[in-house]
Tab-separated table of C-alpha atoms in Angstrom:
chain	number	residue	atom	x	y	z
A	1355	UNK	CA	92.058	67.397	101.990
A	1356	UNK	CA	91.197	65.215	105.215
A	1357	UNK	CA	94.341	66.743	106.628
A	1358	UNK	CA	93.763	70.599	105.923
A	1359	UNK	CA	90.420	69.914	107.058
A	1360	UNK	CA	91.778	69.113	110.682
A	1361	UNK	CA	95.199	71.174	110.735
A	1362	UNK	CA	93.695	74.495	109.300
A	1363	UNK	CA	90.964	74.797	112.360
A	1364	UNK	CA	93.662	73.471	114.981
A	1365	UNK	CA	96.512	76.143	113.327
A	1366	UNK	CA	94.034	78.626	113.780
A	1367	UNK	CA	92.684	78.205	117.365
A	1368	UNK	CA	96.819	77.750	118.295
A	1369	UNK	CA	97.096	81.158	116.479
A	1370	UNK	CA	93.968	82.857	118.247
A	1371	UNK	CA	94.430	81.384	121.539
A	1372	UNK	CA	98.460	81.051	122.279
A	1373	UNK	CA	100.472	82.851	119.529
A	1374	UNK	CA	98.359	85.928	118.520
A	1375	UNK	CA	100.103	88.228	120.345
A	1376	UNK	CA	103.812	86.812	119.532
A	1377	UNK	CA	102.179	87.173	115.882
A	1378	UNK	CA	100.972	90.624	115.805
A	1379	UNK	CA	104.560	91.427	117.491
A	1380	UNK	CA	106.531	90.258	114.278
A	1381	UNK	CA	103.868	91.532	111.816
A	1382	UNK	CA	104.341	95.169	113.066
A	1383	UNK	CA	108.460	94.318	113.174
A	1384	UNK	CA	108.095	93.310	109.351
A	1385	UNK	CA	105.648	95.728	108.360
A	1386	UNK	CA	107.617	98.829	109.886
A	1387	UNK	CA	109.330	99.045	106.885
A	1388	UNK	CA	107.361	98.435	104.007
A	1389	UNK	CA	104.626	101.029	105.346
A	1390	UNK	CA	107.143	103.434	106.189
A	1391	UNK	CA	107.601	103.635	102.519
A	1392	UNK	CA	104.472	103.152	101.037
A	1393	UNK	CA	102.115	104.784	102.915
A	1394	UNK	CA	103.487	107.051	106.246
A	1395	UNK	CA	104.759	110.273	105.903
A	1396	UNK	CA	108.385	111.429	106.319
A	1397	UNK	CA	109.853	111.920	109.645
A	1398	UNK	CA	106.843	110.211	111.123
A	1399	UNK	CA	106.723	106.322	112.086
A	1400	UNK	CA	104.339	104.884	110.555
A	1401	UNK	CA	103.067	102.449	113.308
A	1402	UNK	CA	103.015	102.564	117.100
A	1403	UNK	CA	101.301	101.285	119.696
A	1404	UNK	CA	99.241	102.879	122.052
A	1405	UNK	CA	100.898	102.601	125.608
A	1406	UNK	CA	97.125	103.253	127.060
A	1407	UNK	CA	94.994	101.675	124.920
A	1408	UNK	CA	97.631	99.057	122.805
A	1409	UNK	CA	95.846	99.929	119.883
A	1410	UNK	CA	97.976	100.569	116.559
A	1411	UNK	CA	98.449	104.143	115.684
A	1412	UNK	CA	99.291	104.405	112.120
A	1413	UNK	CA	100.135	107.372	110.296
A	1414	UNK	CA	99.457	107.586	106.511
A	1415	UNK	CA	100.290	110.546	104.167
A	1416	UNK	CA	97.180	111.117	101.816
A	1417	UNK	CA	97.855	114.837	100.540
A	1418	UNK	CA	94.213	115.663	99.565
A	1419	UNK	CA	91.728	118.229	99.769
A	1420	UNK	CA	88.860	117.386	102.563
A	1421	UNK	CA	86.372	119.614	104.298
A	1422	UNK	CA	86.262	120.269	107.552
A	1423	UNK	CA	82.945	119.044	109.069
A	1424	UNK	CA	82.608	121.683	111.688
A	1425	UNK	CA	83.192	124.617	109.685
A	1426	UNK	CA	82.116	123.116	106.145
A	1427	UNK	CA	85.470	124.669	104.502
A	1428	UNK	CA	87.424	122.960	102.819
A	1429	UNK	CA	91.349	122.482	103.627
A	1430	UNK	CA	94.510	120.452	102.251
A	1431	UNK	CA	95.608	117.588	104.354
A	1432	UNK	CA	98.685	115.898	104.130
A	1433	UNK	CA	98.667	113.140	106.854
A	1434	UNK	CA	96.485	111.899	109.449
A	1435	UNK	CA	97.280	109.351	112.366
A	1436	UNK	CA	94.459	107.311	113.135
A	1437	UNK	CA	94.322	104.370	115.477
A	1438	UNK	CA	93.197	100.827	115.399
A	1439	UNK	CA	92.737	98.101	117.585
A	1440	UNK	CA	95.125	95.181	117.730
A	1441	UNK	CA	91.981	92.803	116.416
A	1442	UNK	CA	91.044	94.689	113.391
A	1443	UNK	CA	94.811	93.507	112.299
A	1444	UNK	CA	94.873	90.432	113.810
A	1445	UNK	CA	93.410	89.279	110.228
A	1446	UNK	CA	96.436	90.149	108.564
A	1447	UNK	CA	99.138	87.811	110.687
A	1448	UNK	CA	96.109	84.739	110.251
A	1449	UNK	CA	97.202	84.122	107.293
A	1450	UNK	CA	100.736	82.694	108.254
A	1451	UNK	CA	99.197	79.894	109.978
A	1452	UNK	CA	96.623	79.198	107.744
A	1453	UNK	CA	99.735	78.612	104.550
A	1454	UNK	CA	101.741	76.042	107.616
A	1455	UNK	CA	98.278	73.977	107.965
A	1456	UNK	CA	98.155	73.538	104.506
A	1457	UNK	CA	101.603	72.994	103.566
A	1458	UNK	CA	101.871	70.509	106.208
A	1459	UNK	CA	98.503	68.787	104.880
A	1460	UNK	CA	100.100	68.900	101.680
A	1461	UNK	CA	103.477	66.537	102.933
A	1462	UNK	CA	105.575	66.683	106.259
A	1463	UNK	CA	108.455	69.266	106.088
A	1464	UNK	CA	111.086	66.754	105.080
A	1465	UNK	CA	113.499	66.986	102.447
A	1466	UNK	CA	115.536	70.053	101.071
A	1467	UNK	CA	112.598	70.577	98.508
A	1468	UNK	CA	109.405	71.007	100.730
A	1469	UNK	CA	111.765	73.098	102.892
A	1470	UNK	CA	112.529	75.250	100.101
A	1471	UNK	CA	108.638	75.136	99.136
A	1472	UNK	CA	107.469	76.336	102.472
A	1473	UNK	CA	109.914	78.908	103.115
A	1474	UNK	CA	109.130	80.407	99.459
A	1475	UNK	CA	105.153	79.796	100.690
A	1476	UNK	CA	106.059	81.912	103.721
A	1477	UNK	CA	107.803	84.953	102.142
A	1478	UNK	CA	104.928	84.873	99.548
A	1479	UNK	CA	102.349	85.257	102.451
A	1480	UNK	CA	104.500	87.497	104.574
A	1481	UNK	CA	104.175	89.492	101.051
A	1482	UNK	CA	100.513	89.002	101.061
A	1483	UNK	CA	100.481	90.083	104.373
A	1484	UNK	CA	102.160	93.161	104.561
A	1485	UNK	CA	101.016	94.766	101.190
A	1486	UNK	CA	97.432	94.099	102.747
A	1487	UNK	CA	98.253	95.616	105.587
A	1488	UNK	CA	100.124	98.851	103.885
A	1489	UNK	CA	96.121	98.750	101.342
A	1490	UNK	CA	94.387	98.643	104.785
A	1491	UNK	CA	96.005	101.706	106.175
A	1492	UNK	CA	96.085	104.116	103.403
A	1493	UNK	CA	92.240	102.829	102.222
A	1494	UNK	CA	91.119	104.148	105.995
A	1495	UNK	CA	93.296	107.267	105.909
A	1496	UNK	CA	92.221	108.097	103.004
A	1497	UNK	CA	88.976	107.315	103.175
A	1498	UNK	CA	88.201	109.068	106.787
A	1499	UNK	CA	89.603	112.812	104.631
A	1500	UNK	CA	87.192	112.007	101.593
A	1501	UNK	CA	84.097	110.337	103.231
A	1502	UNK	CA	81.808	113.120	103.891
A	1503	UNK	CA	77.524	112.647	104.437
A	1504	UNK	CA	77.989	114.410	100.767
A	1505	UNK	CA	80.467	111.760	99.358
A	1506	UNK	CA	78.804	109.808	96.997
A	1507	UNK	CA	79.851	108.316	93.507
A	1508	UNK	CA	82.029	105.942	91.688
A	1509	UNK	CA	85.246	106.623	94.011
A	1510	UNK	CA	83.985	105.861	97.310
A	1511	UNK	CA	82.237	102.827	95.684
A	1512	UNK	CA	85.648	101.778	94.545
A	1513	UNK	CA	87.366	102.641	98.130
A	1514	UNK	CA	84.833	100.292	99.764
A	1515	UNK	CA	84.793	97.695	97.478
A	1516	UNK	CA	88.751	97.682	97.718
A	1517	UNK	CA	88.362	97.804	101.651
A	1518	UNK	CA	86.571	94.592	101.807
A	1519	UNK	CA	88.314	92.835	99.289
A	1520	UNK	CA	91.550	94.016	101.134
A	1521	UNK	CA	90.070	93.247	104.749
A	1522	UNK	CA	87.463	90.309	104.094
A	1523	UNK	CA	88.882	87.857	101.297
A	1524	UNK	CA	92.762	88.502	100.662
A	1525	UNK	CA	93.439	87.257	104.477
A	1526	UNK	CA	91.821	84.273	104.308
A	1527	UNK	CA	91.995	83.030	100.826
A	1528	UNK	CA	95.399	84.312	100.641
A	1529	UNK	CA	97.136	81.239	102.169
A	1530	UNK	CA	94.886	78.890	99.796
A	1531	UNK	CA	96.392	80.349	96.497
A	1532	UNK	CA	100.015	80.546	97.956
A	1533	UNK	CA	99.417	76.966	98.714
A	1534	UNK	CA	98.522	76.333	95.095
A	1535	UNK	CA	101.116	78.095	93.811
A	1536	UNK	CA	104.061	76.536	95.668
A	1537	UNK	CA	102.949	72.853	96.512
A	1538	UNK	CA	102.183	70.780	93.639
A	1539	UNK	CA	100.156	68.473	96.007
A	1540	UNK	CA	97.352	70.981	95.942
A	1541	UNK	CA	97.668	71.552	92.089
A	1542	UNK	CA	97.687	67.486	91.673
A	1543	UNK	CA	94.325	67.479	94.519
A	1544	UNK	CA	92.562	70.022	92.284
A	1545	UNK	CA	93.329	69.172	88.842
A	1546	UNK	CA	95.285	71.697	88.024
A	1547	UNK	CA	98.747	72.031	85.939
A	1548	UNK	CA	101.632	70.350	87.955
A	1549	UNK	CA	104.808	72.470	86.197
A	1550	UNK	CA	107.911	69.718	86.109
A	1551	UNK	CA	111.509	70.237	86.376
């Protein structure tokens, strides 16, 4: 615990401060994909960058009914692009570095074993990662088409509850359950059921 105390804060401020950008990079690279199917429409990509602003411009296929606020009528939509800046998705490539701090609290990458744990700990986060990231997108798109002043009830209760979970806890405490899942270190710290070969 002494260790992830230290190497969590010093991953992260290496993260923030030297690799965010080489970060965000792959994240978008791995991501292209997986959002392309889940959550852009077809014949569109379904994230860019902004060559002015270098936000991200997703585009996200909801195919719902929303009114029109000018004119108050009410029209079918089947995609919207909407754009993002690069720090609203920073938290989604965090949690990368967070997993490494505490796999390497839990022992030094030595030995086929841990190497096999903490590349199974990294394609579970990547995972993590990239199905937060696809929630994220379609959660705004369709959110900004069914969020009217009038919009009220159970389902935009459920949208925003889903948008912080999505944005505010999965990120962060993400990287703490992959760690308990792969490295029985952690399981051992906490008590927990240590599964044997």
């Amino acid at each position: 615990m002494g260790r992830a105390a230290v190497l969590t804060p010093l991953a992260m401020a290496l993260w923030w401060f030297v690799l965010k950008g080489a970060s965000l990079w792959l994240l978008r690279l791995v991501a292209y994909l997986p959002l392309g199917l889940l959550v852009a429409p077809a014949g569109l990509d379904p994230v860019t960058i902004s060559p002015t602003t270098g936000e991200w411009l997703f585009n996200v296929a909801v195919n719902t009914v929303g009114k029109d606020l000018r004119t108050g009528k009410s029209q079918y939509i089947d995609s919207l692009e909407f754009a993002v800046g690069e720090d609203s998705v920073a938290f989604f490539a965090c949690g990368w570095f967070s997993y490494l701090a505490l796999a390497l609290s839990a022992a030094a990458f030595s030995g086929r074993r841990q190497t096999k744990r903490v590349l199974l700990g990294v394609g579970l986060q990547t995972s993590i990662n990239i199905l937060s990231l696809a929630a994220y997108v379609y959660i705004n798109g369709y959110g900004v088409v069914i969020n009217t002043p009038n919009t009220t009830g159970t389902l935009m209760w459920l949208f925003n509850y889903l948008y912080h979970i999505i944005y505010l806890v999965v990120p962060f405490a993400g990287p703490f359950m992959v760690a308990l899942l792969v490295h029985p270190e952690w399981r051992e710290y906490f008590k927990l059921p240590v599964q044997r070969p």
